[in-house]
């Protein structure tokens, strides 16, 4: 075996239908009694539900901040910190996707209050010590073990309202975490196990969610897969795919999960010639691969009617060169060296919605 290191990111995880009712107990376990709930505007109607759940455990809601925003703008974080102070809250509870969780991380790392989270998308942010923030249009990312939420409650019941189209892009975002973890320079056998099981769970459950949106078992399996994939993201360094999506999302304001979904087949195709053994392993995880991971991923995306073109997200064609320049200036470990013309072609195809180029080394 190759030597390896494995660092455990220690969060407490509670998984299961109805587990949201354990929130009052979990708040007392982190020695707190006055939570501030963080939500995105679309989820603001949830606040009454949480008031009731907390009251059932004799915890009084200190306040609700319903303005979490994608890419964690710092001016929103400052408002949330002010609300924390104004309401004398002693912890934050983020409920929602990566936007709410990002805000929870940003408030917690600034103030030191514990962060409990209830993820309702498959972004995986809850499992990472990473925080991406935007200030005056520039996105920066930092990693600190204190950014990791203290407690994560995965309750499928709160994900039942997530529209299938959002499940699709969020689920493929999670698959991307696992794929890049498989070939990360600091991967290890434990992470590989989690990555494979995570991809399998999502590749099986996402089509079931699309065909039967009310299927609780399918949504629960997707949530489980998302947990595993998020753990992969939090434990390894990401490569071409995540760096490209970071560039595209941060520089051109493209939607996060949609961008990941569109870029993934292109990034995997680019790296495929450098990782033949992993491609064979990945092929076993997709139901319709016929021994070819790229075909398996493509079939899955077609079955899910996933978005395919960055131009449909609002990216302008003239930004292809700009994106290539940014992608080429940020150097990082990747299984295959970054070749300018191939990277430009990758971005161009992802922009237009054409099939990925089958790459040879
Ligand atoms: P999101 O949190 O913005 O959620 C997408 C939409 O789904 C929102 O409008 C939200 O209100 C809605 N939604 C969430 N749960 C719902 C539910 N149960 N029912 C109905 N609607 C629901 O999007 P996301 O893709 O989860 O997260 C993206 C953000 O997370 C980005 O800012 C990205 O940078 C960040 N992120 C960070 C990490 C990390 O490790 N730091 C990892 C992944 C994503």
GROMACS .gro file of C-alpha atoms and ligand atoms in nm:
model
  405
    1UNK     CA    1   0.000   0.000   0.000
    2UNK     CA    2   0.106   0.360  -0.060
    3UNK     CA    3   0.175   0.548   0.265
    4UNK     CA    4  -0.099   0.797   0.352
    5UNK     CA    5  -0.227   1.041   0.613
    6UNK     CA    6  -0.585   1.064   0.729
    7UNK     CA    7  -0.716   1.360   0.928
    8UNK     CA    8  -1.058   1.321   1.083
    9UNK     CA    9  -1.276   1.632   1.074
   10UNK     CA   10  -1.468   1.595   1.397
   11UNK     CA   11  -1.832   1.701   1.378
   12UNK     CA   12  -2.111   1.527   1.560
   13UNK     CA   13  -2.358   1.384   1.305
   14UNK     CA   14  -2.719   1.289   1.370
   15UNK     CA   15  -2.888   1.123   1.072
   16UNK     CA   16  -3.248   1.020   1.028
   17UNK     CA   17  -3.605   1.115   0.958
   18UNK     CA   18  -3.738   1.327   1.246
   19UNK     CA   19  -3.391   1.400   1.385
   20UNK     CA   20  -3.458   1.775   1.368
   21UNK     CA   21  -3.654   1.724   1.689
   22UNK     CA   22  -3.323   1.657   1.864
   23UNK     CA   23  -3.214   2.015   1.800
   24UNK     CA   24  -3.297   2.144   2.153
   25UNK     CA   25  -3.095   1.862   2.309
   26UNK     CA   26  -2.806   1.923   2.071
   27UNK     CA   27  -2.805   2.293   2.159
   28UNK     CA   28  -2.771   2.209   2.528
   29UNK     CA   29  -2.490   1.964   2.444
   30UNK     CA   30  -2.281   2.256   2.314
   31UNK     CA   31  -2.365   2.445   2.636
   32UNK     CA   32  -2.594   2.695   2.468
   33UNK     CA   33  -2.953   2.805   2.522
   34UNK     CA   34  -3.032   3.093   2.284
   35UNK     CA   35  -2.999   3.008   1.912
   36UNK     CA   36  -3.007   3.245   1.618
   37UNK     CA   37  -3.153   3.063   1.315
   38UNK     CA   38  -2.995   3.144   0.977
   39UNK     CA   39  -3.199   3.092   0.659
   40UNK     CA   40  -3.207   3.200   0.296
   41UNK     CA   41  -3.500   3.431   0.208
   42UNK     CA   42  -3.683   3.146   0.028
   43UNK     CA   43  -3.675   2.941   0.350
   44UNK     CA   44  -3.784   3.219   0.585
   45UNK     CA   45  -4.126   3.058   0.640
   46UNK     CA   46  -3.946   2.783   0.836
   47UNK     CA   47  -3.894   3.007   1.139
   48UNK     CA   48  -4.228   2.922   1.309
   49UNK     CA   49  -4.155   2.551   1.276
   50UNK     CA   50  -3.823   2.599   1.454
   51UNK     CA   51  -3.979   2.810   1.726
   52UNK     CA   52  -4.212   2.517   1.802
   53UNK     CA   53  -3.936   2.255   1.792
   54UNK     CA   54  -3.717   2.459   2.024
   55UNK     CA   55  -4.003   2.529   2.264
   56UNK     CA   56  -4.068   2.154   2.290
   57UNK     CA   57  -3.721   2.127   2.447
   58UNK     CA   58  -3.761   2.443   2.658
   59UNK     CA   59  -3.523   2.643   2.440
   60UNK     CA   60  -3.623   2.993   2.346
   61UNK     CA   61  -3.545   3.115   1.996
   62UNK     CA   62  -3.323   3.423   2.027
   63UNK     CA   63  -3.383   3.539   1.670
   64UNK     CA   64  -3.403   3.462   1.300
   65UNK     CA   65  -3.178   3.603   1.028
   66UNK     CA   66  -3.338   3.515   0.691
   67UNK     CA   67  -3.094   3.682   0.450
   68UNK     CA   68  -2.826   3.418   0.381
   69UNK     CA   69  -2.694   3.469   0.026
   70UNK     CA   70  -2.489   3.259  -0.215
   71UNK     CA   71  -2.109   3.303  -0.195
   72UNK     CA   72  -2.135   3.453   0.157
   73UNK     CA   73  -2.104   3.829   0.096
   74UNK     CA   74  -1.924   3.990   0.392
   75UNK     CA   75  -2.176   4.275   0.428
   76UNK     CA   76  -2.451   4.015   0.492
   77UNK     CA   77  -2.229   3.843   0.747
   78UNK     CA   78  -2.179   4.175   0.927
   79UNK     CA   79  -2.557   4.218   0.948
   80UNK     CA   80  -2.594   3.866   1.088
   81UNK     CA   81  -2.321   3.928   1.349
   82UNK     CA   82  -2.505   4.245   1.452
   83UNK     CA   83  -2.830   4.045   1.486
   84UNK     CA   84  -2.645   3.788   1.700
   85UNK     CA   85  -2.537   4.069   1.934
   86UNK     CA   86  -2.875   4.245   1.933
   87UNK     CA   87  -3.061   3.925   2.023
   88UNK     CA   88  -2.797   3.803   2.275
   89UNK     CA   89  -2.785   3.470   2.091
   90UNK     CA   90  -2.517   3.227   2.206
   91UNK     CA   91  -2.508   2.995   1.902
   92UNK     CA   92  -2.614   2.986   1.538
   93UNK     CA   93  -2.824   2.719   1.368
   94UNK     CA   94  -2.801   2.729   0.989
   95UNK     CA   95  -3.085   2.559   0.803
   96UNK     CA   96  -3.060   2.519   0.427
   97UNK     CA   97  -2.798   2.473   0.158
   98UNK     CA   98  -2.443   2.595   0.123
   99UNK     CA   99  -2.556   2.959   0.140
  100UNK     CA  100  -2.706   2.927   0.489
  101UNK     CA  101  -2.421   2.702   0.605
  102UNK     CA  102  -2.159   2.944   0.469
  103UNK     CA  103  -2.318   3.224   0.671
  104UNK     CA  104  -2.318   3.002   0.982
  105UNK     CA  105  -1.947   2.937   0.934
  106UNK     CA  106  -1.872   3.305   0.875
  107UNK     CA  107  -2.059   3.417   1.189
  108UNK     CA  108  -1.915   3.138   1.402
  109UNK     CA  109  -1.551   3.199   1.303
  110UNK     CA  110  -1.589   3.574   1.368
  111UNK     CA  111  -1.764   3.547   1.705
  112UNK     CA  112  -1.661   3.208   1.844
  113UNK     CA  113  -2.022   3.093   1.899
  114UNK     CA  114  -2.094   2.724   1.822
  115UNK     CA  115  -2.250   2.646   1.486
  116UNK     CA  116  -2.509   2.371   1.449
  117UNK     CA  117  -2.636   2.301   1.101
  118UNK     CA  118  -2.928   2.128   0.933
  119UNK     CA  119  -2.837   2.083   0.564
  120UNK     CA  120  -3.127   2.067   0.320
  121UNK     CA  121  -2.932   2.048  -0.008
  122UNK     CA  122  -2.645   1.818  -0.108
  123UNK     CA  123  -2.372   2.086  -0.123
  124UNK     CA  124  -2.157   1.913   0.142
  125UNK     CA  125  -2.042   2.242   0.294
  126UNK     CA  126  -2.144   2.121   0.641
  127UNK     CA  127  -1.863   1.865   0.634
  128UNK     CA  128  -1.580   2.103   0.543
  129UNK     CA  129  -1.357   2.341   0.736
  130UNK     CA  130  -1.366   2.568   0.429
  131UNK     CA  131  -1.529   2.910   0.400
  132UNK     CA  132  -1.562   3.100   0.072
  133UNK     CA  133  -1.658   3.465   0.110
  134UNK     CA  134  -1.712   3.751  -0.132
  135UNK     CA  135  -1.610   4.107  -0.065
  136UNK     CA  136  -1.674   4.373  -0.328
  137UNK     CA  137  -1.705   4.109  -0.600
  138UNK     CA  138  -1.391   3.911  -0.513
  139UNK     CA  139  -1.425   3.561  -0.370
  140UNK     CA  140  -1.161   3.433  -0.131
  141UNK     CA  141  -1.147   3.095   0.040
  142UNK     CA  142  -0.989   2.998   0.368
  143UNK     CA  143  -0.964   2.679   0.568
  144UNK     CA  144  -0.953   2.654   0.946
  145UNK     CA  145  -1.056   2.362   1.166
  146UNK     CA  146  -1.265   2.606   1.373
  147UNK     CA  147  -1.483   2.672   1.066
  148UNK     CA  148  -1.619   2.317   1.080
  149UNK     CA  149  -1.972   2.312   1.230
  150UNK     CA  150  -1.996   2.148   1.573
  151UNK     CA  151  -2.309   1.947   1.501
  152UNK     CA  152  -2.478   1.835   1.179
  153UNK     CA  153  -2.838   1.711   1.176
  154UNK     CA  154  -2.938   1.533   0.854
  155UNK     CA  155  -3.314   1.503   0.845
  156UNK     CA  156  -3.464   1.396   0.515
  157UNK     CA  157  -3.801   1.547   0.614
  158UNK     CA  158  -3.660   1.896   0.566
  159UNK     CA  159  -3.536   1.813   0.216
  160UNK     CA  160  -3.872   1.697   0.077
  161UNK     CA  161  -3.953   2.047  -0.057
  162UNK     CA  162  -3.625   2.079  -0.248
  163UNK     CA  163  -3.734   2.093  -0.615
  164UNK     CA  164  -3.609   1.791  -0.818
  165UNK     CA  165  -3.417   2.025  -1.052
  166UNK     CA  166  -3.227   2.162  -0.750
  167UNK     CA  167  -3.174   1.807  -0.620
  168UNK     CA  168  -3.015   1.723  -0.956
  169UNK     CA  169  -2.759   2.006  -0.967
  170UNK     CA  170  -2.688   1.985  -0.596
  171UNK     CA  171  -2.643   1.608  -0.618
  172UNK     CA  172  -2.404   1.635  -0.914
  173UNK     CA  173  -2.214   1.902  -0.717
  174UNK     CA  174  -2.171   1.637  -0.446
  175UNK     CA  175  -2.060   1.375  -0.700
  176UNK     CA  176  -1.792   1.620  -0.816
  177UNK     CA  177  -1.649   1.639  -0.462
  178UNK     CA  178  -1.611   1.261  -0.452
  179UNK     CA  179  -1.462   1.231  -0.800
  180UNK     CA  180  -1.192   1.485  -0.731
  181UNK     CA  181  -1.121   1.327  -0.392
  182UNK     CA  182  -1.045   0.998  -0.568
  183UNK     CA  183  -0.748   1.150  -0.751
  184UNK     CA  184  -0.652   1.418  -0.495
  185UNK     CA  185  -0.282   1.429  -0.413
  186UNK     CA  186  -0.370   1.369  -0.046
  187UNK     CA  187  -0.635   1.101  -0.098
  188UNK     CA  188  -0.630   0.781   0.109
  189UNK     CA  189  -0.810   0.445   0.119
  190UNK     CA  190  -1.075   0.563   0.367
  191UNK     CA  191  -1.168   0.863   0.155
  192UNK     CA  192  -1.180   0.638  -0.154
  193UNK     CA  193  -1.435   0.416   0.019
  194UNK     CA  194  -1.648   0.715   0.112
  195UNK     CA  195  -1.615   0.864  -0.238
  196UNK     CA  196  -1.723   0.545  -0.415
  197UNK     CA  197  -2.018   0.484  -0.184
  198UNK     CA  198  -2.119   0.850  -0.209
  199UNK     CA  199  -2.117   0.851  -0.592
  200UNK     CA  200  -2.308   0.522  -0.602
  201UNK     CA  201  -2.574   0.648  -0.360
  202UNK     CA  202  -2.631   0.964  -0.563
  203UNK     CA  203  -2.613   0.797  -0.906
  204UNK     CA  204  -2.886   0.557  -0.790
  205UNK     CA  205  -3.108   0.798  -0.598
  206UNK     CA  206  -3.114   1.111  -0.816
  207UNK     CA  207  -3.306   0.944  -1.105
  208UNK     CA  208  -3.554   0.810  -0.850
  209UNK     CA  209  -3.605   1.160  -0.706
  210UNK     CA  210  -3.671   1.296  -1.056
  211UNK     CA  211  -3.921   1.023  -1.144
  212UNK     CA  212  -4.085   1.019  -0.800
  213UNK     CA  213  -4.016   1.348  -0.615
  214UNK     CA  214  -4.210   1.237  -0.306
  215UNK     CA  215  -3.991   0.928  -0.251
  216UNK     CA  216  -3.852   0.962   0.100
  217UNK     CA  217  -3.614   0.661   0.069
  218UNK     CA  218  -3.463   0.810  -0.249
  219UNK     CA  219  -3.415   1.151  -0.089
  220UNK     CA  220  -3.271   0.992   0.225
  221UNK     CA  221  -3.019   0.796   0.019
  222UNK     CA  222  -2.922   1.112  -0.168
  223UNK     CA  223  -2.870   1.293   0.163
  224UNK     CA  224  -2.654   1.006   0.284
  225UNK     CA  225  -2.450   1.021  -0.037
  226UNK     CA  226  -2.413   1.396   0.001
  227UNK     CA  227  -2.276   1.349   0.353
  228UNK     CA  228  -2.010   1.107   0.229
  229UNK     CA  229  -1.918   1.331  -0.066
  230UNK     CA  230  -1.900   1.636   0.162
  231UNK     CA  231  -1.662   1.446   0.388
  232UNK     CA  232  -1.442   1.383   0.083
  233UNK     CA  233  -1.443   1.754  -0.001
  234UNK     CA  234  -1.349   1.844   0.356
  235UNK     CA  235  -1.061   1.597   0.374
  236UNK     CA  236  -0.874   1.633   0.045
  237UNK     CA  237  -0.745   1.907  -0.183
  238UNK     CA  238  -0.949   1.965  -0.494
  239UNK     CA  239  -0.813   1.995  -0.848
  240UNK     CA  240  -0.909   2.111  -1.199
  241UNK     CA  241  -1.285   2.072  -1.169
  242UNK     CA  242  -1.329   2.269  -0.846
  243UNK     CA  243  -1.073   2.534  -0.945
  244UNK     CA  244  -1.251   2.591  -1.277
  245UNK     CA  245  -1.591   2.616  -1.108
  246UNK     CA  246  -1.449   2.854  -0.848
  247UNK     CA  247  -1.312   3.073  -1.129
  248UNK     CA  248  -1.632   3.064  -1.332
  249UNK     CA  249  -1.867   3.114  -1.036
  250UNK     CA  250  -1.658   3.380  -0.866
  251UNK     CA  251  -1.560   3.579  -1.176
  252UNK     CA  252  -1.884   3.568  -1.372
  253UNK     CA  253  -2.145   3.528  -1.097
  254UNK     CA  254  -2.267   3.189  -1.223
  255UNK     CA  255  -2.487   2.969  -1.004
  256UNK     CA  256  -2.275   2.734  -0.796
  257UNK     CA  257  -2.432   2.388  -0.826
  258UNK     CA  258  -2.537   2.441  -1.189
  259UNK     CA  259  -2.181   2.537  -1.285
  260UNK     CA  260  -2.045   2.222  -1.120
  261UNK     CA  261  -2.301   2.010  -1.305
  262UNK     CA  262  -2.209   2.153  -1.645
  263UNK     CA  263  -1.831   2.144  -1.599
  264UNK     CA  264  -1.799   1.797  -1.440
  265UNK     CA  265  -1.812   1.578  -1.757
  266UNK     CA  266  -1.560   1.808  -1.928
  267UNK     CA  267  -1.317   1.812  -1.634
  268UNK     CA  268  -1.340   1.434  -1.594
  269UNK     CA  269  -1.285   1.385  -1.965
  270UNK     CA  270  -0.975   1.609  -1.950
  271UNK     CA  271  -0.826   1.412  -1.660
  272UNK     CA  272  -0.938   1.066  -1.779
  273UNK     CA  273  -0.621   0.972  -1.973
  274UNK     CA  274  -0.411   1.032  -1.659
  275UNK     CA  275  -0.626   0.817  -1.426
  276UNK     CA  276  -0.718   0.494  -1.613
  277UNK     CA  277  -0.754   0.279  -1.299
  278UNK     CA  278  -0.982   0.529  -1.130
  279UNK     CA  279  -1.192   0.562  -1.445
  280UNK     CA  280  -1.245   0.184  -1.439
  281UNK     CA  281  -1.346   0.206  -1.073
  282UNK     CA  282  -1.582   0.496  -1.141
  283UNK     CA  283  -1.744   0.305  -1.428
  284UNK     CA  284  -1.868   0.045  -1.179
  285UNK     CA  285  -2.060   0.313  -0.987
  286UNK     CA  286  -2.288   0.433  -1.269
  287UNK     CA  287  -2.578   0.205  -1.363
  288UNK     CA  288  -2.553   0.276  -1.740
  289UNK     CA  289  -2.178   0.300  -1.791
  290UNK     CA  290  -2.115  -0.019  -1.992
  291UNK     CA  291  -1.764  -0.009  -1.849
  292UNK     CA  292  -1.700   0.355  -1.944
  293UNK     CA  293  -1.723   0.615  -1.664
  294UNK     CA  294  -1.760   0.907  -1.906
  295UNK     CA  295  -2.050   0.733  -2.076
  296UNK     CA  296  -2.201   0.648  -1.736
  297UNK     CA  297  -2.184   1.010  -1.621
  298UNK     CA  298  -2.323   1.135  -1.953
  299UNK     CA  299  -2.617   0.890  -1.937
  300UNK     CA  300  -2.692   0.996  -1.581
  301UNK     CA  301  -2.689   1.367  -1.672
  302UNK     CA  302  -2.918   1.300  -1.971
  303UNK     CA  303  -3.157   1.096  -1.759
  304UNK     CA  304  -3.167   1.379  -1.505
  305UNK     CA  305  -3.219   1.639  -1.779
  306UNK     CA  306  -2.930   1.828  -1.620
  307UNK     CA  307  -2.816   2.168  -1.751
  308UNK     CA  308  -2.534   2.139  -2.006
  309UNK     CA  309  -2.430   2.486  -2.119
  310UNK     CA  310  -2.270   2.772  -1.927
  311UNK     CA  311  -2.418   3.015  -2.178
  312UNK     CA  312  -2.760   2.921  -2.039
  313UNK     CA  313  -2.641   3.040  -1.696
  314UNK     CA  314  -2.560   3.380  -1.843
  315UNK     CA  315  -2.188   3.346  -1.922
  316UNK     CA  316  -2.087   3.556  -2.224
  317UNK     CA  317  -1.882   3.394  -2.503
  318UNK     CA  318  -1.620   3.669  -2.483
  319UNK     CA  319  -1.539   3.554  -2.128
  320UNK     CA  320  -1.402   3.217  -2.246
  321UNK     CA  321  -1.053   3.364  -2.293
  322UNK     CA  322  -1.072   3.552  -1.966
  323UNK     CA  323  -1.174   3.233  -1.783
  324UNK     CA  324  -0.889   3.043  -1.951
  325UNK     CA  325  -0.639   3.307  -1.837
  326UNK     CA  326  -0.758   3.290  -1.477
  327UNK     CA  327  -0.763   2.908  -1.483
  328UNK     CA  328  -0.405   2.900  -1.615
  329UNK     CA  329  -0.265   3.147  -1.361
  330UNK     CA  330  -0.388   2.954  -1.055
  331UNK     CA  331  -0.150   2.658  -1.034
  332UNK     CA  332  -0.247   2.353  -0.829
  333UNK     CA  333  -0.198   1.979  -0.826
  334UNK     CA  334  -0.398   1.796  -1.096
  335UNK     CA  335  -0.351   1.444  -1.235
  336UNK     CA  336  -0.285   1.592  -1.579
  337UNK     CA  337  -0.080   1.904  -1.653
  338UNK     CA  338  -0.282   2.206  -1.754
  339UNK     CA  339  -0.247   2.266  -2.129
  340UNK     CA  340  -0.372   2.605  -2.234
  341UNK     CA  341  -0.540   2.515  -2.562
  342UNK     CA  342  -0.711   2.208  -2.415
  343UNK     CA  343  -0.832   2.406  -2.115
  344UNK     CA  344  -0.969   2.675  -2.344
  345UNK     CA  345  -1.144   2.410  -2.552
  346UNK     CA  346  -1.285   2.252  -2.232
  347UNK     CA  347  -1.432   2.587  -2.125
  348UNK     CA  348  -1.560   2.662  -2.477
  349UNK     CA  349  -1.742   2.329  -2.498
  350UNK     CA  350  -1.886   2.370  -2.147
  351UNK     CA  351  -2.000   2.719  -2.250
  352UNK     CA  352  -2.170   2.602  -2.572
  353UNK     CA  353  -2.311   2.277  -2.435
  354UNK     CA  354  -2.116   2.055  -2.677
  355UNK     CA  355  -2.004   1.706  -2.574
  356UNK     CA  356  -1.670   1.686  -2.388
  357UNK     CA  357  -1.359   1.635  -2.601
  358UNK     CA  358  -1.230   1.280  -2.571
  359UNK     CA  359  -0.876   1.351  -2.462
  360UNK     CA  360  -0.558   1.155  -2.522
  361UNK     CA  361  -0.225   1.218  -2.353
  362LIG     P1  362  -2.814   2.739  -0.181
  362LIG     O1  363  -2.781   2.718  -0.040
  362LIG     O2  364  -2.808   2.879  -0.231
  362LIG     O3  365  -2.956   2.676  -0.206
  362LIG     C1  366  -3.014   2.680  -0.335
  362LIG     C2  367  -3.161   2.720  -0.325
  362LIG     O4  368  -3.232   2.612  -0.268
  362LIG     C3  369  -3.186   2.842  -0.234
  362LIG     O5  370  -3.275   2.930  -0.296
  362LIG     C4  371  -3.249   2.781  -0.110
  362LIG     O6  372  -3.339   2.870  -0.046
  362LIG     C5  373  -3.321   2.662  -0.168
  362LIG     N1  374  -3.343   2.555  -0.074
  362LIG     C6  375  -3.255   2.502   0.015
  362LIG     N2  376  -3.313   2.402   0.083
  362LIG     C7  377  -3.441   2.392   0.038
  362LIG     C8  378  -3.551   2.308   0.068
  362LIG     N3  379  -3.542   2.212   0.159
  362LIG     N4  380  -3.666   2.326   0.002
  362LIG     C9  381  -3.679   2.420  -0.094
  362LIG     N5  382  -3.577   2.503  -0.128
  362LIG    C10  383  -3.460   2.489  -0.062
  362LIG     O7  384  -2.724   2.650  -0.280
  362LIG     P2  385  -2.620   2.533  -0.255
  362LIG     O8  386  -2.586   2.482  -0.389
  362LIG     O9  387  -2.667   2.439  -0.152
  362LIG    O10  388  -2.493   2.608  -0.194
  362LIG    C11  389  -2.417   2.696  -0.273
  362LIG    C12  390  -2.327   2.779  -0.183
  362LIG    O11  391  -2.254   2.695  -0.098
  362LIG    C13  392  -2.225   2.860  -0.261
  362LIG    O12  393  -2.208   2.984  -0.198
  362LIG    C14  394  -2.100   2.774  -0.252
  362LIG    O13  395  -1.983   2.849  -0.267
  362LIG    C15  396  -2.116   2.717  -0.113
  362LIG     N6  397  -2.046   2.588  -0.092
  362LIG    C16  398  -1.946   2.586  -0.002
  362LIG    C17  399  -1.880   2.468   0.024
  362LIG    C18  400  -1.770   2.467   0.127
  362LIG    O14  401  -1.719   2.361   0.160
  362LIG     N7  402  -1.731   2.579   0.180
  362LIG    C19  403  -1.917   2.349  -0.041
  362LIG    C20  404  -2.021   2.354  -0.134
  362LIG    C21  405  -2.087   2.475  -0.158
   0.00000   0.00000   0.00000
